[in-house]
PDB file of C-alpha atoms in Angstrom:
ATOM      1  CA  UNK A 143     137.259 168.067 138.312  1.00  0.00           C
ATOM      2  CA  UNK A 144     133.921 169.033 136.068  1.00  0.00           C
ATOM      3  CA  UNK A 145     134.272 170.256 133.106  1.00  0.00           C
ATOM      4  CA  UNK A 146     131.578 172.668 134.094  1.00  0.00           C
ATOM      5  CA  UNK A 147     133.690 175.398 135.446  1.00  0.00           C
ATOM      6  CA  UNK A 148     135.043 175.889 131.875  1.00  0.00           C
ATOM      7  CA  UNK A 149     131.344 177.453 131.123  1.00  0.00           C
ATOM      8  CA  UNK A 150     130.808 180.768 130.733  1.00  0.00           C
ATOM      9  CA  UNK A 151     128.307 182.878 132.881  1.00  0.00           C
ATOM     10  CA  UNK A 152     127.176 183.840 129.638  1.00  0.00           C
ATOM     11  CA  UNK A 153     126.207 180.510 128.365  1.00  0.00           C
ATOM     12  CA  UNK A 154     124.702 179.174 131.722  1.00  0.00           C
ATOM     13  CA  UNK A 155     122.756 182.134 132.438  1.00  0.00           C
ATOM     14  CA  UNK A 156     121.456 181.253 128.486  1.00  0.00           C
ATOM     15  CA  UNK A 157     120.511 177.706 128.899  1.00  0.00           C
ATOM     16  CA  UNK A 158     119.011 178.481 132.738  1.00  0.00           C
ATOM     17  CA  UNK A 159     116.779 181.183 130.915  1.00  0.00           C
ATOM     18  CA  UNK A 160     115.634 178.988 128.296  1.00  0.00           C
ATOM     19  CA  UNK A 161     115.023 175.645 130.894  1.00  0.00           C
ATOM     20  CA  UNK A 162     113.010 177.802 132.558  1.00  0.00           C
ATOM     21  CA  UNK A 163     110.699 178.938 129.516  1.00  0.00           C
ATOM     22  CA  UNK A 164     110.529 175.430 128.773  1.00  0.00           C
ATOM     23  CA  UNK A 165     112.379 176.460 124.985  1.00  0.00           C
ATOM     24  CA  UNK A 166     113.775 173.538 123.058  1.00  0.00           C
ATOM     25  CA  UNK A 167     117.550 174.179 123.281  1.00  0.00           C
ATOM     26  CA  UNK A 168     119.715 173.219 120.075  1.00  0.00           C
ATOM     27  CA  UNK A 169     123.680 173.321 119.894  1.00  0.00           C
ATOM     28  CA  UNK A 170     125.978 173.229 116.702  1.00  0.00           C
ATOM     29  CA  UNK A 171     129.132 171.080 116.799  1.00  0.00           C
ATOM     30  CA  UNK A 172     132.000 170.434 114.331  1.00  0.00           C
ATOM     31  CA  UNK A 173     134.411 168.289 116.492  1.00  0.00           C
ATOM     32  CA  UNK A 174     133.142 168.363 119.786  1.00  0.00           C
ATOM     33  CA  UNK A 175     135.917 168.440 122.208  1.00  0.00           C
ATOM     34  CA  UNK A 176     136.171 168.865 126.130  1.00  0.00           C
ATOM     35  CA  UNK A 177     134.267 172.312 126.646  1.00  0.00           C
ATOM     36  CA  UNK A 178     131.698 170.855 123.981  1.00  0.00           C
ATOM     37  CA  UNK A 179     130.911 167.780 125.808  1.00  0.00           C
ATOM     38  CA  UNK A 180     130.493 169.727 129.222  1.00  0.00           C
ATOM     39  CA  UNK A 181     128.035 171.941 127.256  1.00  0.00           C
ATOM     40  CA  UNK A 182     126.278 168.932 126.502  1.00  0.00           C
ATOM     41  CA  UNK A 183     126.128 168.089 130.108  1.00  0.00           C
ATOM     42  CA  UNK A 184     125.132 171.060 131.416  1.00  0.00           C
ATOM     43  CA  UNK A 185     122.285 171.322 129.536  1.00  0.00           C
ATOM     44  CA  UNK A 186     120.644 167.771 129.739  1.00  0.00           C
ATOM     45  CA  UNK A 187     121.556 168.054 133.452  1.00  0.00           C
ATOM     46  CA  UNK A 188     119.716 171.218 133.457  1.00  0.00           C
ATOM     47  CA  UNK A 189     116.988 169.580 131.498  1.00  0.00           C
ATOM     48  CA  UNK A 190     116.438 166.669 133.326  1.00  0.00           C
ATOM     49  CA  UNK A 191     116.687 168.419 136.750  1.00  0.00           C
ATOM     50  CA  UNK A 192     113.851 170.653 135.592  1.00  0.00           C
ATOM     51  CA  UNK A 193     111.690 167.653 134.838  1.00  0.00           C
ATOM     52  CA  UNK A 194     112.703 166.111 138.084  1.00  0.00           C
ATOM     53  CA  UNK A 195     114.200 162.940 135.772  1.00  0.00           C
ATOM     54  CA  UNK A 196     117.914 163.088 136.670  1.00  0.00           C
ATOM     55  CA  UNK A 197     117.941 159.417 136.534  1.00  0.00           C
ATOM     56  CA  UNK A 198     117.258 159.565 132.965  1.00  0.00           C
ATOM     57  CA  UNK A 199     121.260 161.259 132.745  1.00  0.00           C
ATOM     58  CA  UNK A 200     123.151 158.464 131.349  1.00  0.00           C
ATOM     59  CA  UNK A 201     121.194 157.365 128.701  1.00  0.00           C
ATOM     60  CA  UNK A 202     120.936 161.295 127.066  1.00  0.00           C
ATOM     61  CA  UNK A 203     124.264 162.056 127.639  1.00  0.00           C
ATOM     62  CA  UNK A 204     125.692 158.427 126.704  1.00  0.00           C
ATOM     63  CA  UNK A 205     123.397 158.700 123.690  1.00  0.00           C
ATOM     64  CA  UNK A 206     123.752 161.757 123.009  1.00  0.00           C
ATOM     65  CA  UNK A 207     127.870 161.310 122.604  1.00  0.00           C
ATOM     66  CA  UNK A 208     127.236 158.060 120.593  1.00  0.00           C
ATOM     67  CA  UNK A 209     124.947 159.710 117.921  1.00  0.00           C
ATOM     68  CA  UNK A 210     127.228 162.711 117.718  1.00  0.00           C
ATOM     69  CA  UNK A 211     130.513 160.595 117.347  1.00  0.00           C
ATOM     70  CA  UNK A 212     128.543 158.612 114.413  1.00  0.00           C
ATOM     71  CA  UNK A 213     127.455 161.750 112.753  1.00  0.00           C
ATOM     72  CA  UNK A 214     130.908 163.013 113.019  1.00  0.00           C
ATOM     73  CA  UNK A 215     132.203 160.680 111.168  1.00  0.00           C
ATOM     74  CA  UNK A 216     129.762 160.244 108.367  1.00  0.00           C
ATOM     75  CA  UNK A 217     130.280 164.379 108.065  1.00  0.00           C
ATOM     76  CA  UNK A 218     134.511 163.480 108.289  1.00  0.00           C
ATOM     77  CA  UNK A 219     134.148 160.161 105.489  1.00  0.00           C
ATOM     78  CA  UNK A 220     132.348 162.708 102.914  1.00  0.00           C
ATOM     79  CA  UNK A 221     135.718 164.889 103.514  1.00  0.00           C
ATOM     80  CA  UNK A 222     138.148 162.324 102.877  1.00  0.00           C
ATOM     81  CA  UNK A 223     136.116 160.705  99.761  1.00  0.00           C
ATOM     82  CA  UNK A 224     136.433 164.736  98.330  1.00  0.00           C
ATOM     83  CA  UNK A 225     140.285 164.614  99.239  1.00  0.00           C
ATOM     84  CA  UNK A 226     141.204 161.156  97.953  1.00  0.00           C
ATOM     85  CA  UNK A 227     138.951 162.103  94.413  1.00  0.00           C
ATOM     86  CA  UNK A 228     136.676 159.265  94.890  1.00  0.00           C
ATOM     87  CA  UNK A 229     132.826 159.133  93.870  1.00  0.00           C
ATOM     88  CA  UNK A 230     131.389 158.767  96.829  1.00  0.00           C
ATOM     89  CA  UNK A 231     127.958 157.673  95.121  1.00  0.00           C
ATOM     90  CA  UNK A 232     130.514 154.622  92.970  1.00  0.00           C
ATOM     91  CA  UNK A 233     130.033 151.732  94.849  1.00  0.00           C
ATOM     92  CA  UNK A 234     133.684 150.664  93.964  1.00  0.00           C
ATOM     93  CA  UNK A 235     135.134 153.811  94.849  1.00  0.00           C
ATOM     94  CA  UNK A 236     132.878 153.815  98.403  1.00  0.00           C
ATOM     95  CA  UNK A 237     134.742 150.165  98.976  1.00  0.00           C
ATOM     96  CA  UNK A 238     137.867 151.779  98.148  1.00  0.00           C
ATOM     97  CA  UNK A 239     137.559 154.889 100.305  1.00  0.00           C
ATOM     98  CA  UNK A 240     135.801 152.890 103.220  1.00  0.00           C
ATOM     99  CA  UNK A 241     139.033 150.712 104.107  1.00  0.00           C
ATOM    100  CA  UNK A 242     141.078 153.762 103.962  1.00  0.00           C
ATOM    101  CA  UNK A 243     138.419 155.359 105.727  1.00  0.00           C
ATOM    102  CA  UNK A 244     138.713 152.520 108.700  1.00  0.00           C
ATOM    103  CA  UNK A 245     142.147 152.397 108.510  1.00  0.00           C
ATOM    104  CA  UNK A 246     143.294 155.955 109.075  1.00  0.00           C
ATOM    105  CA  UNK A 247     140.582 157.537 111.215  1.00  0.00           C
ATOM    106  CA  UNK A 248     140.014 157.244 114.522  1.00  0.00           C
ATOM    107  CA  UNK A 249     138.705 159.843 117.374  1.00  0.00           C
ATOM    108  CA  UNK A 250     142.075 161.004 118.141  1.00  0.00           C
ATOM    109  CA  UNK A 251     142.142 162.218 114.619  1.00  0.00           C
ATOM    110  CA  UNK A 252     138.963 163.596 114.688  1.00  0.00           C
ATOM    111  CA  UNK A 253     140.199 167.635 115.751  1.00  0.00           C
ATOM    112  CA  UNK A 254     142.638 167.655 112.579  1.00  0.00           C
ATOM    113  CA  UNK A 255     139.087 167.758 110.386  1.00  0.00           C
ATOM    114  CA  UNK A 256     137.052 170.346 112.250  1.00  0.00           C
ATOM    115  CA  UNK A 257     137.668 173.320 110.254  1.00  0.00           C
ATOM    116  CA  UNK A 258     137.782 171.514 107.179  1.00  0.00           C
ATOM    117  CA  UNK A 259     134.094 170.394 108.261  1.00  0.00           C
ATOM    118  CA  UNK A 260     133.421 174.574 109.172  1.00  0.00           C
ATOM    119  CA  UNK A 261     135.425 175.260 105.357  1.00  0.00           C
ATOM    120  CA  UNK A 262     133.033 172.262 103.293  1.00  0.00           C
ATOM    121  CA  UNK A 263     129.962 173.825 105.714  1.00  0.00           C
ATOM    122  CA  UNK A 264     128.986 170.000 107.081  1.00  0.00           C
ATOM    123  CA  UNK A 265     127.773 170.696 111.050  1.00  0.00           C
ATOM    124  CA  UNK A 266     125.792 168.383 113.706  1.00  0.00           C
ATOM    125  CA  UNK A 267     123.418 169.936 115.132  1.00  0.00           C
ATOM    126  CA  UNK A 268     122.246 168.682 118.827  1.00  0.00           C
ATOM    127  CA  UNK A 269     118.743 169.524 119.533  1.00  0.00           C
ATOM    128  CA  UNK A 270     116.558 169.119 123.300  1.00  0.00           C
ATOM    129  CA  UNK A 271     112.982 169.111 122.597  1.00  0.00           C
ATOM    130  CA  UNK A 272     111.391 168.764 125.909  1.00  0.00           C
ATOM    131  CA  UNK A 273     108.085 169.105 128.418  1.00  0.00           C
ATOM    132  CA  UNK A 274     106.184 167.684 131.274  1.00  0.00           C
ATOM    133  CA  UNK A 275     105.876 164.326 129.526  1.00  0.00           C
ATOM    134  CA  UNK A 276     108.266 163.692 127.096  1.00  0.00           C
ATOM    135  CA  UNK A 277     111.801 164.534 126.035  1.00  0.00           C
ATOM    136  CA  UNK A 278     113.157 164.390 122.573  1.00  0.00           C
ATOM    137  CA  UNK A 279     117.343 164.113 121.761  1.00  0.00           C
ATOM    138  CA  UNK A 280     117.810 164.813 117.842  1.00  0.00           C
ATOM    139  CA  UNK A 281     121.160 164.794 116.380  1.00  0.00           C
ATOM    140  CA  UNK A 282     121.151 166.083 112.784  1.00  0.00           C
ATOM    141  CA  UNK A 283     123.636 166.215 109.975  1.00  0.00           C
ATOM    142  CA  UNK A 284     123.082 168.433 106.820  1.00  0.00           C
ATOM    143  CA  UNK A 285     123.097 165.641 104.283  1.00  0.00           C
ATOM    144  CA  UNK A 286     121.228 162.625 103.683  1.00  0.00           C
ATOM    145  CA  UNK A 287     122.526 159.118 103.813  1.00  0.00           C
ATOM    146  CA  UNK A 288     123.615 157.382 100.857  1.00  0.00           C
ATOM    147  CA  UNK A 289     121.823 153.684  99.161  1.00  0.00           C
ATOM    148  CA  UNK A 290     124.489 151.796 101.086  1.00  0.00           C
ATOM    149  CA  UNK A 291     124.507 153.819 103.801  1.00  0.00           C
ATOM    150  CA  UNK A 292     120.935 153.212 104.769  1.00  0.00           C
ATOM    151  CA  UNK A 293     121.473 149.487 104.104  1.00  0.00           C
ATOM    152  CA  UNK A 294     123.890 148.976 106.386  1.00  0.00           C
ATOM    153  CA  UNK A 295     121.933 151.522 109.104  1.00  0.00           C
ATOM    154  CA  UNK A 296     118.904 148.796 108.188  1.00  0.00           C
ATOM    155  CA  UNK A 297     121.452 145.973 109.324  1.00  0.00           C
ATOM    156  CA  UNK A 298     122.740 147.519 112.250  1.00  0.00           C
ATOM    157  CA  UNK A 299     119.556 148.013 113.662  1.00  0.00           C
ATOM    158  CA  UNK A 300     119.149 144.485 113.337  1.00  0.00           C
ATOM    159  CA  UNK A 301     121.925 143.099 114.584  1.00  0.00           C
ATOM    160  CA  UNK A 302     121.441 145.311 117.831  1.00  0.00           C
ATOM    161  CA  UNK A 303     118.472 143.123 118.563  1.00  0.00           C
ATOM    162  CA  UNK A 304     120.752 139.902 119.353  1.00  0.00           C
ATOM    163  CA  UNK A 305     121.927 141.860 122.633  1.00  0.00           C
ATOM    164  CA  UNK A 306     120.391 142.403 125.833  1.00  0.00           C
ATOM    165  CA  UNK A 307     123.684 144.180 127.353  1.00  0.00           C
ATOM    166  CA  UNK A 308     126.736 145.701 125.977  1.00  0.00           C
ATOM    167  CA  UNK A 309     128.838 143.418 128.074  1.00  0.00           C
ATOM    168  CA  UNK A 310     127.592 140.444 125.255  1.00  0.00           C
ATOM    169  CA  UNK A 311     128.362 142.991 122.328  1.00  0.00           C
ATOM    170  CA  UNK A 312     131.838 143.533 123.252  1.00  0.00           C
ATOM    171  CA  UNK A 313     132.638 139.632 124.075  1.00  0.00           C
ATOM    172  CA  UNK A 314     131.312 139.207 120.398  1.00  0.00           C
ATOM    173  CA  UNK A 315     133.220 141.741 118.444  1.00  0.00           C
ATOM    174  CA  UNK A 316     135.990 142.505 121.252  1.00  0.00           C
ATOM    175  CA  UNK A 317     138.345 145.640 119.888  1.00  0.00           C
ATOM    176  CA  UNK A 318     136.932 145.541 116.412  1.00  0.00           C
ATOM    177  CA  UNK A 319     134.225 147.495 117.133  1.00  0.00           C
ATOM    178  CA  UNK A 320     134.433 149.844 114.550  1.00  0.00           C
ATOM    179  CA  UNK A 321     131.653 149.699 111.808  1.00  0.00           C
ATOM    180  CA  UNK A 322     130.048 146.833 114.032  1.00  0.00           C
ATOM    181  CA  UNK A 323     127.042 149.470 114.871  1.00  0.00           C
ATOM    182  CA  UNK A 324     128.199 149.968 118.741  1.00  0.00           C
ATOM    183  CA  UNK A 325     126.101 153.748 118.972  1.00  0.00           C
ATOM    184  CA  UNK A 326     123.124 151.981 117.376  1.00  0.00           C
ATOM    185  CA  UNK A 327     123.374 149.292 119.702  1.00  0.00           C
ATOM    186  CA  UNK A 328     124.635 150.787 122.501  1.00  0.00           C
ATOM    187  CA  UNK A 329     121.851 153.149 122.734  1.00  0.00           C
ATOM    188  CA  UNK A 330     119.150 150.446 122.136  1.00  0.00           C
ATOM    189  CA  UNK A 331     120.460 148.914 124.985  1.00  0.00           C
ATOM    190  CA  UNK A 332     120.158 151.975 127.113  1.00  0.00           C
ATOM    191  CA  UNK A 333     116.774 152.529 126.107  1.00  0.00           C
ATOM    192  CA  UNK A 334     115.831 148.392 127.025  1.00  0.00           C
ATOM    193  CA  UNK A 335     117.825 148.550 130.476  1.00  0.00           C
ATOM    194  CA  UNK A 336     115.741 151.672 131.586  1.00  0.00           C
ATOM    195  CA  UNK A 337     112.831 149.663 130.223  1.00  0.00           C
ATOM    196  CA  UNK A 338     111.911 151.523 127.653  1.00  0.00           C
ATOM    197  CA  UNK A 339     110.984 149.979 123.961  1.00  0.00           C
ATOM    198  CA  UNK A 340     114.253 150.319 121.790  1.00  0.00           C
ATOM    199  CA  UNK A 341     112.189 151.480 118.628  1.00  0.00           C
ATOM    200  CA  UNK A 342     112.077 155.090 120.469  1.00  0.00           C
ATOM    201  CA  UNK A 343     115.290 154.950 118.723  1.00  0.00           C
ATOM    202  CA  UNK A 344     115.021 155.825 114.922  1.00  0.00           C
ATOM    203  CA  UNK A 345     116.703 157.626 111.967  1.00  0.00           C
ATOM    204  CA  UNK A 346     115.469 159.487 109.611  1.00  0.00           C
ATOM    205  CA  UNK A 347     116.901 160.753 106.323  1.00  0.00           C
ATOM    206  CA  UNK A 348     115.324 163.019 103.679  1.00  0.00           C
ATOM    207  CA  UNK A 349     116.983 163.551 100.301  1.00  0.00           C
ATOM    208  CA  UNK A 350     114.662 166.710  99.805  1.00  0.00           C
ATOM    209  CA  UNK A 351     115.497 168.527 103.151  1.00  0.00           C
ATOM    210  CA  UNK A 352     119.493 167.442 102.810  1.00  0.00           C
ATOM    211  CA  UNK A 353     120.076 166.050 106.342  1.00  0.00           C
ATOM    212  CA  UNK A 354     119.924 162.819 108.145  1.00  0.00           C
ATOM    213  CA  UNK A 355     118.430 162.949 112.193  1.00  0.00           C
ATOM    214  CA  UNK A 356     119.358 160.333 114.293  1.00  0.00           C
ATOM    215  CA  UNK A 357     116.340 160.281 116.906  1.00  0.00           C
ATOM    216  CA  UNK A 358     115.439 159.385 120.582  1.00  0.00           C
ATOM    217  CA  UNK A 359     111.722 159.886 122.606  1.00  0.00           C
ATOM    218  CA  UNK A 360     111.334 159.521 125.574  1.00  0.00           C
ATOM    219  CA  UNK A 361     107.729 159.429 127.688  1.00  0.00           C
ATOM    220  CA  UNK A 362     107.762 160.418 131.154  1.00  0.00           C
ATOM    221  CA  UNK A 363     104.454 159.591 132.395  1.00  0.00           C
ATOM    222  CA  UNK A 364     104.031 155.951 130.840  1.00  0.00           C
ATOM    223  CA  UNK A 365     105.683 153.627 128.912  1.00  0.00           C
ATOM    224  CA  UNK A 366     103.823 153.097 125.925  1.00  0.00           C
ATOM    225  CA  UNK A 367     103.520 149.740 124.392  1.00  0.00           C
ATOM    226  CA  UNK A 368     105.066 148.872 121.083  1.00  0.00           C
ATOM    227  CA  UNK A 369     103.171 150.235 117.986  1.00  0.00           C
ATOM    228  CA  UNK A 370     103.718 147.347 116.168  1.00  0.00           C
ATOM    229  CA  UNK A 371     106.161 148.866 113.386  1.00  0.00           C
ATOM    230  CA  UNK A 372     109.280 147.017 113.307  1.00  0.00           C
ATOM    231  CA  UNK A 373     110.727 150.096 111.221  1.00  0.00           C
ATOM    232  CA  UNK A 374     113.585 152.456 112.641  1.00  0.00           C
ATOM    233  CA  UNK A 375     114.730 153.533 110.005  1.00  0.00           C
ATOM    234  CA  UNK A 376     112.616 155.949 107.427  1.00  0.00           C
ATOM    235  CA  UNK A 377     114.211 157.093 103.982  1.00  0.00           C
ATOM    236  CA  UNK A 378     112.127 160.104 102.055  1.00  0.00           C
TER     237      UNK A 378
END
């Protein structure tokens, strides 16, 4: 059954109030879990309903869990670097730590780190930003990305150009999809097969303002035509 009758009164009553002022709505999550992910529901659902765009559903909420898996993990890798003593800034020691990093995690694992992520103070933070003609997802970590980081975000983005559908992505890479950039592409894919332009996809990360924000806009009255940037990715 839906996860939605977990929800308190408190918190629908909350979201319904803010829908209704047309508020942007913003969410903090460590590990998100079960009664996390049917918060997330609830309020695209609510969202979308109130922009008459229900249809629009599976590529927030896929998105949405993509993006916040991703940003889970880059909060968990900073955690492990600081327990195994390595320099996360060394480029040998990021090596090092990344194929331990692989090799150990996976989502399973994921609720073991959440309140070492609420002890070292790294959060994501889900944000709605929404009105008659447009809808913005952000999901934000508190911490820029790193030199090699960004490279490889640069590649991903990239590489999520050779597919068209994720059915092609996962004949490609099969089970090693790990690392392979599967929320990047994934949610380019999205945006192309409900014909919008994939670079409404981008990332930004600032080293002044500490955080990295994965980003997706939407239009709802047109689709615009491409701006002519190639760029998704912008590092201040």
């Amino acid at each position: 059954m839906s996860q939605e009758f977990s929800l308190s009164p408190e918190f629908c009553f909350v979201v319904d109030q803010a829908v209704e002022a047309r508020k942007k709505i913003s969410m903090i999550t460590y590990v998100m879990g079960d009664i996390g992910e049917a918060k997330l529901k609830y309020i695209l659902l609510k969202i979308l309903s109130s922009l008459g765009r229900e249809d629009l559903m599976e590529l927030f909420y896929t998105a949405a869990k993509e993006l916040i898996v991703n940003s889970t993990k880059a909060a968990i890798k900073r955690i492990i670097f600081e327990e195994l003593k390595l320099n996360i800034q060394n480029l040998e020691d990021y090596e090092e730590g990344m194929k331990l990093f692989k090799s150990s995690l996976n989502e399973r694992k994921f609720p073991t780190y959440k309140q070492k992520m609420r002890e070292s103070g790294l959060f994501v933070k889900i944000t709605c930003i929404y009105k008659k003609n447009k809808i913005d997802l952000e999901i934000r970590n508190n911490f820029p990305l790193l030199p090699i980081e960004a490279e490889r975000v640069k590649e991903k983005f990239i590489n999520a150009k050779k597919y068209d559908n994720l059915f092609e992505f996962f004949m490609e890479h099969g089970d090693s999809t790990e690392g392979a950039g599967m929320g990047i592409t994934m949610v380019e894919i999205l945006l192309s097969q409900s014909g919008f332009d994939r670079r409404l996809f981008s990332i930004y990360s600032s080293e002044r303002k500490k955080e990295t924000v994965a980003r997706v806009e939407v239009p709802l009255d047109d689709i615009p035509k491409s701006n002519g940037t190639p760029e998704q990715l912008f590092v201040e």
